[in-house]
Amino acid sequence: MIARGRRFASSVRARAALGATAVVAVALVAAGIAVVLSLRSNLTDQAGRSADTAAREVALDIASLVPDQTSYARLDLPDDTGHPVQVSDERGRLLRASEDLQRISGTGVSAVTPATSPAASPAASPAPGGTAAPGDDDDTADDDSGADDNGSDDNGGDDKGGDDDKGGDDDASGDADPAVGEIGDRTSYTDGSATVDGTTGDYRFAAVEVTDRAGETVVVHAGASLADRESAVSTTTVSMLLGLPVLLLVVGGVTWLVTRRAFRPVEGIRREMAAITASTDLSRRVPEPATDDEVARLARTTNETLTALEAAVERQRRFVADASHELRSPIASLRTQLEVGDAHPELLDVPGAVADTVRLQQLAADLLLLARLDAGERPGRARFDLSAMVREEVSQRTADRIPVTLDVRPGLEAAGSRGQLARVLGNLLDNAQRHAHASVTASAYRSGGQVVLAVADDGSGVPEAERERIFERFVRLDDARSRDDGGAGLGLAIARDVAARHDGTLTVGRAPEGGALFELRLPRPDDADPGSTGNPGSGADANDTGRAD
C-alpha cells in the first residue's frame, strides 16, 4: 500500500494534478479574499452615503428652525429604526435623539436623553445630564468635565469650552464653522453600535455640522444599519467556502484526465521499447501519434535512434562475419601448408607460409585499428613535418611494383598522429600499386587553409557510382576480388576513418592520367605554416594550389 502511494505521488499525472489544484486553490483564495474585502468596502461606503443623506436631511430642518425654548423638541427626526439620529452641541451635550434609541456607541455622545433645555445659554451652567437607556452604564454628559470631548473629535471640531464666538474658531480639520443657517460641507464617519427599539446592531455613523438661526453650531449624528453588509459578506464567504472544495475537485479531476490522455502515447512508447529490449528485435518501431506535439517528436526521435542502432548492430554483425571470413582463409591456408610440411617436409612452402602469416598480421593490425577508431579514440594535436613524413614513407617502399613519383612542396606541416597519417598514405599507395599500369604519383601541397596529400595512378580508375562504396569495410570491386591482389577491403575504410578523426576528408576522383586520384585534405595548424610565405622567386604564396616542380 505504501509502495503504491509512493508510485502515485511520483507519477507525472499526480504531480500535474496536485500542482494545478494547488495553484487554482491559491488563486481562488486570493480572489475570494479580494472579493469579500471589496464587497465589504462597497457596502460600508453605501451605508455611509445613506447615513450622510439622513444626517443632512435633519441638518436642513435645523438650519430652518426659528430659535425658541422648544425648537429642538419640535425637531422632526426619522422614525425608522434603520437611521438612529443624535443632535448635540459642540460641547457634546445632547440636544435631541430618536425616540426609539436606547443605547449608542461610536458617536462620542453616549446619552440618549436631552440633558438641558435647547435654549440654554452655552455659557450657563449645564443642567444635569439625561439618563441613559435602561441598563446603560454610561454617565450623563457633563459640560464642565468635558466627558464627551471625543465627540467633538469625531466631528472634526475642537473643544471650544464655553466660547460662543463662532467667528474665530476652526475645527480640527481647519474648516470654519458653517455660517448661520448653513450646513457644513465636511462629513466624518465612524463605526459603532446602537440599540433601537430593543434591537442591537452595528451602524455606520455620519456626522454633519450645521448652524441654526440663533448662531449655535450643532452636530448631527445619523446612522445607517450595517446588517445588510454583514449578511452579504457572510453569505458570500459561506458560498465560497462551500464551493471551493468542489471546484478544486473538478480542477484536479480534469487535470488528471487530460494528463492521462496526453501521456497515453508515452506509455505506448514505453511498452514498445520494453518489448524491443526483451526481444532484441531492432526492426520494430514505436507508435508515432498523428499530432505534431512534443510526444510525437519524441516518438520520431526514438524511431530514428532505433534505426541508427539497428544499422550499427547490422554493421557490427557484418564486420564480425567478414572479419571471421577473412581470417579463416589465411589460417586454413597456413594450416594446410603446415600439415603438408609435417607429412612431406620436402614439400613445405616456407615462403607461402610466411606470406600468409604476414597477411594475418596485417589483417589483425587493421582490425585492431578499426576497433580503436570505433571506440572514439582521438589523435593528439602534435605538429610534425608532413613533407618529411611523405618522403620517408615513400623511401621505405623498396618492393613496390611501380616506383612512386614524388611531387611534394617542402615545409608543409600537419597536426595529429604521425603514425596514423603515415598508415593512410601507405594504404593509398598500396591501393594505387594494385591498380596502376605504369605510374603512381604522391604529392603534397597547400590549398587555401588546408594541406592536401594526394595519390594518383594511371589505372582504370573508380566508377563514379562506386566512389563512396569503396570506403565501406570489406568492400572490393569486381575486378579486384582476389584476396591475393585486392587485399581484405579495409585499407580505404581505415584511411577515411583516420581522416575524419583528424577533422579532414578523404575523397576519390579522376586523375589527369585517367586513373584514380585520392585526396586527403587536412586543416593546417592554428599558427602560420613555416612554408606558407613561399619562396619569393618561385611565385608561390599561402593560397598557391599548384604543385612543386
XYZ file of C-alpha atoms in Angstrom:
549
model
C 0.000 0.000 0.000
C 2.820 2.363 0.891
C 4.661 1.465 -2.318
C 1.547 2.190 -4.393
C 1.180 5.529 -2.652
C 4.787 6.388 -3.427
C 4.324 5.414 -7.079
C 1.210 7.562 -7.273
C 2.984 10.570 -5.740
C 5.949 10.141 -8.079
C 3.881 9.947 -11.276
C 3.790 12.932 -13.604
C -0.002 12.833 -13.737
C -0.295 13.033 -9.957
C 2.206 15.861 -9.698
C 0.499 17.775 -12.508
C -2.941 17.342 -10.936
C -1.729 18.316 -7.461
C 0.218 21.271 -8.836
C -2.725 22.571 -10.851
C -5.062 22.131 -7.879
C -2.673 23.979 -5.562
C -2.257 26.869 -7.999
C -6.016 27.176 -8.517
C -6.593 26.968 -4.755
C -4.168 29.814 -4.071
C -5.677 31.892 -6.868
C -9.246 31.280 -5.681
C -8.432 32.040 -2.063
C -6.717 35.284 -3.065
C -9.586 36.208 -5.381
C -12.150 35.325 -2.705
C -10.443 37.486 -0.111
C -10.290 40.352 -2.603
C -13.995 39.933 -3.463
C -15.061 39.836 0.192
C -12.972 42.874 1.082
C -14.230 44.757 -1.952
C -17.842 43.824 -1.175
C -17.422 44.876 2.450
C -15.864 48.178 1.434
C -18.566 48.941 -1.139
C -21.430 48.141 1.271
C -19.746 50.191 4.005
C -19.491 53.148 1.635
C -23.117 52.647 0.637
C -24.186 52.684 4.291
C -22.059 55.797 4.837
C -23.778 57.586 1.969
C -27.182 56.599 3.369
C -26.221 57.898 6.827
C -24.885 61.133 5.307
C -28.173 61.667 3.459
C -30.195 61.160 6.657
C -27.888 63.472 8.634
C -28.138 66.227 6.050
C -31.948 65.971 5.939
C -32.036 66.565 9.694
C -29.437 69.338 9.390
C -31.582 71.015 6.754
C -34.516 71.074 9.213
C -32.270 72.527 11.948
C -30.989 75.241 9.650
C -34.566 76.400 9.071
C -35.669 76.284 12.731
C -36.795 79.526 14.385
C -34.974 79.556 17.754
C -37.068 79.373 20.896
C -37.231 77.349 24.056
C -38.788 74.324 22.365
C -37.249 74.487 18.897
C -35.191 71.266 19.218
C -38.026 69.495 20.985
C -40.183 70.176 17.938
C -37.467 68.867 15.581
C -38.842 66.101 13.364
C -36.411 63.129 13.321
C -36.655 59.984 11.137
C -38.813 57.387 12.855
C -37.395 54.322 11.047
C -35.103 52.064 13.060
C -32.548 51.954 10.267
C -31.407 55.582 10.816
C -30.970 56.497 14.513
C -30.186 60.212 14.964
C -28.471 62.278 17.675
C -28.183 66.065 17.746
C -25.600 67.572 20.111
C -23.868 70.878 20.546
C -20.149 71.304 20.099
C -19.537 70.536 23.777
C -21.052 67.082 23.378
C -24.293 67.957 25.153
C -27.236 66.010 23.761
C -29.999 68.203 22.335
C -32.241 65.675 20.587
C -32.256 61.927 19.851
C -34.504 59.452 18.087
C -37.379 58.295 20.284
C -36.636 54.570 19.980
C -32.874 54.990 20.574
C -31.957 53.194 23.813
C -28.181 52.831 23.633
C -25.491 54.107 21.263
C -21.699 53.986 20.917
C -19.287 55.297 18.337
C -20.595 58.869 18.084
C -18.863 60.301 21.131
C -22.219 61.138 22.724
C -23.421 58.223 24.792
C -26.518 59.944 26.193
C -29.817 59.227 24.516
C -31.951 61.744 26.511
C -31.516 65.533 26.099
C -29.547 66.944 29.021
C -30.870 70.537 29.102
C -33.231 72.976 27.519
C -32.297 73.734 23.906
C -32.459 77.485 24.608
C -29.998 77.399 27.437
C -27.036 79.682 27.032
C -23.809 77.900 26.135
C -22.119 79.805 28.959
C -24.729 78.890 31.560
C -24.217 76.096 33.992
C -25.220 72.871 32.374
C -28.275 71.042 33.544
C -27.886 67.517 34.794
C -27.324 65.082 32.048
C -30.062 62.937 30.597
C -30.450 59.430 31.683
C -29.291 56.555 29.534
C -31.407 53.677 28.418
C -32.226 51.027 30.951
C -29.130 49.020 31.709
C -26.848 51.757 30.320
C -23.754 52.152 32.492
C -22.592 55.386 30.867
C -22.620 58.606 32.825
C -24.636 61.538 31.551
C -22.924 64.255 29.600
C -21.148 66.834 31.783
C -20.419 70.193 30.211
C -17.742 71.240 32.753
C -15.933 67.932 32.893
C -15.797 67.511 29.139
C -16.516 63.814 29.498
C -17.557 63.706 25.838
C -14.637 65.599 24.334
C -14.156 62.726 21.962
C -17.486 63.629 20.433
C -16.033 66.868 19.115
C -13.038 64.919 17.846
C -15.285 62.596 15.910
C -16.996 65.523 14.337
C -13.762 67.114 13.390
C -14.165 70.127 15.784
C -12.057 71.456 18.653
C -13.428 71.538 22.173
C -14.474 75.165 22.443
C -15.494 75.040 26.091
C -17.958 77.885 26.845
C -16.880 80.148 23.984
C -19.848 81.373 21.952
C -17.722 83.146 19.395
C -18.126 81.178 16.179
C -16.222 83.562 14.008
C -12.668 82.828 15.053
C -12.575 79.173 15.955
C -11.873 76.467 13.383
C -12.466 72.727 13.767
C -9.704 70.137 13.775
C -9.669 69.942 10.004
C -9.012 73.644 9.648
C -12.585 74.360 8.357
C -14.602 77.249 9.874
C -18.000 76.590 11.435
C -20.862 76.880 8.975
C -22.498 80.261 8.635
C -25.886 80.919 10.219
C -28.492 78.739 8.565
C -25.845 76.789 6.632
C -24.732 73.134 6.642
C -21.085 72.151 6.699
C -19.574 70.584 3.611
C -17.485 68.081 5.538
C -18.798 64.725 6.739
C -16.947 62.497 9.155
C -17.663 58.803 9.513
C -17.375 56.370 12.415
C -18.461 52.817 13.089
C -20.363 51.878 16.206
C -23.428 50.126 17.545
C -26.864 51.158 18.713
C -29.908 49.630 20.370
C -33.096 50.787 18.717
C -36.473 49.563 19.939
C -34.780 46.697 21.762
C -32.686 45.552 18.778
C -28.910 45.991 18.885
C -26.890 46.175 15.687
C -23.822 47.679 14.029
C -24.148 51.043 12.355
C -22.183 53.411 10.154
C -22.487 56.941 11.583
C -22.150 60.184 9.639
C -21.526 63.463 11.483
C -22.505 66.806 9.890
C -22.207 70.298 11.402
C -24.990 72.858 10.992
C -25.513 76.361 12.426
C -29.074 77.208 13.439
C -30.804 80.578 13.212
C -29.576 81.518 16.677
C -25.948 81.084 15.582
C -25.445 77.913 17.612
C -23.427 75.219 15.765
C -24.635 71.721 16.448
C -23.565 68.296 15.229
C -26.000 65.848 13.690
C -25.104 62.150 14.018
C -27.151 59.849 11.802
C -26.597 56.126 11.478
C -27.214 53.541 8.781
C -27.525 49.859 9.636
C -24.667 47.552 8.582
C -26.864 44.461 8.778
C -27.058 44.189 5.001
C -23.282 44.391 4.798
C -22.759 41.667 7.359
C -25.395 39.465 5.741
C -23.929 39.853 2.247
C -20.360 39.284 3.420
C -21.392 36.246 5.456
C -23.396 34.753 2.587
C -20.560 35.329 0.122
C -17.961 33.823 2.463
C -20.043 30.720 3.161
C -20.740 30.240 -0.546
C -17.052 30.465 -1.372
C -16.077 28.066 1.410
C -18.646 25.543 0.199
C -17.838 25.945 -3.489
C -14.033 25.972 -3.185
C -13.570 22.229 -2.400
C -15.972 21.257 -5.178
C -14.171 23.448 -7.698
C -10.782 22.105 -6.605
C -12.012 18.531 -7.030
C -13.211 19.381 -10.535
C -9.882 21.029 -11.416
C -7.876 18.098 -10.042
C -10.046 15.528 -11.828
C -9.959 17.337 -15.167
C -6.187 17.790 -14.924
C -5.760 14.099 -14.126
C -7.872 13.034 -17.110
C -6.197 15.471 -19.512
C -2.679 14.460 -18.470
C -3.595 10.767 -18.667
C -4.845 11.273 -22.208
C -1.761 13.328 -23.108
C 0.628 10.706 -21.696
C -1.141 7.720 -23.198
C 1.187 7.743 -26.276
C 4.173 7.935 -23.923
C 3.005 4.796 -22.195
C 2.667 3.143 -25.618
C 6.231 4.156 -26.451
C 7.446 2.771 -23.129
C 5.702 -0.576 -23.623
C 7.055 -0.935 -27.163
C 10.584 -0.070 -26.042
C 10.320 -2.657 -23.269
C 9.161 -5.231 -25.813
C 12.034 -4.335 -28.167
C 14.527 -4.674 -25.340
C 13.131 -8.052 -24.357
C 13.027 -9.397 -27.921
C 16.249 -7.716 -29.220
C 14.331 -7.149 -32.475
C 15.618 -3.751 -33.549
C 13.438 -3.735 -36.663
C 10.387 -2.865 -34.552
C 9.362 0.778 -34.118
C 7.386 2.669 -31.503
C 3.971 4.088 -32.498
C 4.032 7.689 -33.707
C 0.996 9.869 -32.875
C -0.588 11.760 -35.761
C -0.129 15.062 -33.919
C 2.849 17.402 -34.147
C 3.385 17.920 -30.438
C 6.252 17.056 -28.133
C 5.160 13.432 -27.729
C 5.063 12.913 -31.492
C 8.540 14.414 -31.836
C 9.750 12.135 -29.040
C 8.353 9.114 -30.893
C 10.015 10.161 -34.169
C 13.330 10.742 -32.433
C 13.046 7.354 -30.728
C 12.427 5.648 -34.070
C 15.381 7.472 -35.608
C 17.521 6.253 -32.725
C 16.281 2.706 -33.238
C 17.060 2.959 -36.961
C 20.600 4.166 -36.241
C 21.034 1.462 -33.607
C 19.766 -1.215 -35.983
C 22.173 -0.021 -38.681
C 25.066 -0.010 -36.202
C 24.267 -3.508 -34.962
C 23.894 -4.758 -38.527
C 27.169 -3.135 -39.480
C 28.820 -4.753 -36.475
C 27.432 -8.136 -37.421
C 28.668 -7.820 -40.979
C 32.022 -6.683 -39.679
C 32.339 -9.705 -37.411
C 31.189 -12.036 -40.192
C 33.534 -10.512 -42.766
C 36.442 -10.461 -40.326
C 35.860 -14.114 -39.488
C 35.723 -14.954 -43.199
C 38.879 -13.003 -43.951
C 40.743 -14.604 -41.078
C 39.569 -18.097 -41.894
C 41.113 -18.197 -45.358
C 44.769 -17.435 -44.429
C 44.504 -19.561 -41.296
C 43.205 -22.504 -43.336
C 45.906 -21.976 -45.954
C 48.612 -21.783 -43.305
C 47.310 -24.916 -41.587
C 47.262 -26.824 -44.870
C 50.855 -25.865 -45.622
C 51.989 -26.901 -42.164
C 50.183 -30.236 -42.357
C 51.738 -30.937 -45.792
C 55.163 -29.960 -44.454
C 54.699 -32.222 -41.480
C 53.847 -35.213 -43.718
C 56.233 -34.322 -46.531
C 58.949 -31.958 -45.332
C 60.358 -31.648 -48.819
C 57.039 -30.105 -49.987
C 56.842 -27.411 -47.268
C 56.227 -23.977 -48.853
C 58.007 -21.749 -46.326
C 57.670 -18.525 -48.356
C 53.927 -19.132 -48.745
C 53.533 -19.773 -45.030
C 55.436 -16.583 -44.248
C 53.231 -14.641 -46.681
C 50.062 -15.988 -45.039
C 51.452 -15.113 -41.616
C 52.246 -11.560 -42.729
C 48.768 -11.235 -44.169
C 47.290 -12.424 -40.857
C 49.419 -9.911 -39.000
C 48.329 -7.052 -41.253
C 44.670 -8.033 -41.001
C 44.877 -8.249 -37.210
C 46.527 -4.809 -37.102
C 43.783 -3.374 -39.340
C 41.032 -4.843 -37.172
C 42.688 -3.509 -34.014
C 42.989 -0.029 -35.503
C 39.332 -0.073 -36.590
C 38.289 -1.135 -33.090
C 40.227 1.780 -31.601
C 38.696 4.210 -34.070
C 35.195 2.879 -33.383
C 35.817 3.355 -29.667
C 36.227 7.089 -30.325
C 39.990 7.346 -29.966
C 41.095 10.864 -30.868
C 44.606 11.555 -32.159
C 46.905 14.024 -30.456
C 47.419 17.512 -31.814
C 51.208 17.410 -32.073
C 52.620 19.158 -35.146
C 55.002 17.383 -37.471
C 56.604 17.885 -40.879
C 54.200 16.351 -43.385
C 56.602 16.769 -46.293
C 59.315 14.840 -44.481
C 56.837 12.112 -43.499
C 55.774 11.585 -47.148
C 59.394 11.342 -48.350
C 60.280 8.937 -45.540
C 57.341 6.611 -46.188
C 57.952 6.508 -49.938
C 61.678 5.860 -49.470
C 60.893 2.724 -47.427
C 58.753 1.165 -50.177
C 61.551 -0.688 -51.947
C 59.406 -3.671 -53.009
C 56.787 -1.691 -54.948
C 55.943 -2.955 -58.418
C 55.938 0.613 -59.782
C 58.276 3.318 -58.427
C 56.418 6.191 -56.745
C 56.963 9.639 -58.207
C 57.127 12.397 -55.576
C 55.701 15.898 -56.045
C 55.969 17.363 -52.526
C 56.204 21.021 -51.549
C 58.762 21.437 -48.741
C 57.914 22.799 -45.313
C 54.326 21.543 -45.038
C 53.098 20.826 -41.525
C 50.112 18.945 -40.122
C 48.737 18.314 -36.637
C 47.720 14.890 -35.377
C 49.031 11.358 -35.210
C 52.033 10.957 -37.492
C 51.746 7.165 -37.356
C 48.067 7.090 -38.346
C 48.561 9.550 -41.228
C 51.543 7.507 -42.407
C 49.220 4.484 -42.333
C 46.754 6.392 -44.546
C 49.486 7.205 -47.049
C 50.620 3.560 -47.057
C 47.082 2.287 -47.674
C 46.582 4.742 -50.552
C 49.893 3.750 -52.137
C 49.075 0.050 -51.732
C 45.761 0.601 -53.491
C 47.463 2.542 -56.301
C 50.095 -0.174 -56.760
C 47.378 -2.795 -57.233
C 45.552 -0.837 -59.974
C 48.226 1.259 -61.726
C 49.575 0.362 -65.147
C 52.875 2.246 -65.127
C 52.625 5.352 -62.959
C 51.984 6.170 -59.291
C 52.390 9.718 -58.003
C 52.350 11.014 -54.427
C 52.059 14.787 -53.964
C 51.608 17.234 -51.094
C 50.686 20.919 -51.397
C 48.671 23.726 -49.879
C 45.141 24.675 -50.918
C 43.686 27.667 -49.119
C 43.601 26.839 -45.394
C 44.235 23.143 -45.947
C 47.129 20.792 -46.539
C 46.451 18.265 -49.320
C 48.072 14.827 -49.623
C 47.200 13.220 -52.979
C 47.929 9.816 -54.529
C 47.225 9.273 -58.255
C 47.660 6.338 -60.625
C 47.108 5.647 -64.317
C 44.879 2.606 -63.849
C 41.265 2.150 -64.810
C 40.022 4.487 -62.102
C 36.937 4.182 -59.882
C 33.458 4.349 -61.430
C 31.554 7.376 -60.199
C 28.763 5.204 -58.777
C 31.277 3.324 -56.624
C 33.246 6.295 -55.267
C 31.533 6.199 -51.874
C 31.036 2.458 -51.550
C 34.738 1.704 -51.829
C 35.229 3.372 -48.412
C 32.988 0.805 -46.727
C 34.626 -2.029 -44.822
C 35.437 -5.285 -46.595
C 34.371 -3.855 -49.953
C 36.303 -4.907 -53.075
C 35.267 -4.001 -56.584
C 34.552 -6.792 -59.059
C 37.859 -6.547 -60.852
C 39.809 -6.754 -57.617
C 38.115 -9.509 -55.639
C 41.150 -11.717 -55.436
C 42.319 -11.721 -51.842
C 45.890 -12.062 -53.041
C 45.662 -8.949 -55.192
C 42.790 -6.949 -53.765
C 43.510 -7.133 -50.030
C 40.878 -7.500 -47.329
C 38.952 -4.367 -48.261
C 39.856 -2.496 -45.054
C 42.584 -0.107 -46.251
C 40.349 2.641 -47.661
C 37.850 2.310 -44.786
C 40.676 2.827 -42.300
C 42.023 5.752 -44.306
C 38.671 7.587 -44.274
C 38.104 6.954 -40.560
C 41.558 8.324 -39.741
C 40.902 11.373 -41.928
C 37.627 12.036 -40.087
C 39.390 11.729 -36.707
C 41.825 14.429 -37.884
C 38.961 16.758 -38.906
C 39.818 16.134 -42.532
C 38.272 14.498 -45.581
C 39.269 11.739 -47.993
C 37.704 11.702 -51.459
C 38.352 9.970 -54.764
C 38.154 11.443 -58.237
C 39.719 11.084 -61.680
C 43.424 11.639 -62.113
C 44.858 13.515 -65.114
C 46.426 10.223 -66.173
C 42.978 8.639 -66.297
C 43.223 6.572 -63.120
C 42.069 7.217 -59.566
C 43.016 10.342 -57.613
C 42.690 10.105 -53.816
C 42.918 13.434 -51.947
C 43.384 13.673 -48.187
C 42.615 17.229 -47.014
C 43.715 18.254 -43.526
C 43.333 21.579 -41.729
C 46.558 23.499 -41.342
C 47.825 24.040 -37.784
C 46.428 27.083 -35.957
C 49.537 29.234 -36.301
C 51.145 30.128 -39.641
C 52.780 27.407 -41.694
C 56.555 27.923 -41.902
C 56.349 27.357 -45.653
C 53.226 29.477 -46.153
C 55.144 32.544 -47.252
C 56.778 30.577 -50.078
C 59.939 31.466 -51.967
C 59.739 34.986 -53.404
C 61.377 33.796 -56.532
C 59.083 30.836 -57.052
C 55.832 32.782 -57.268
C 54.178 30.588 -54.559
C 52.081 32.081 -51.750
C 49.858 30.774 -48.962
C 46.966 30.154 -51.344
C 49.033 28.508 -54.087
C 47.253 25.319 -55.167
C 49.880 24.314 -57.709
C 52.421 21.585 -57.169
C 56.154 21.846 -56.849
C 58.154 21.300 -59.985
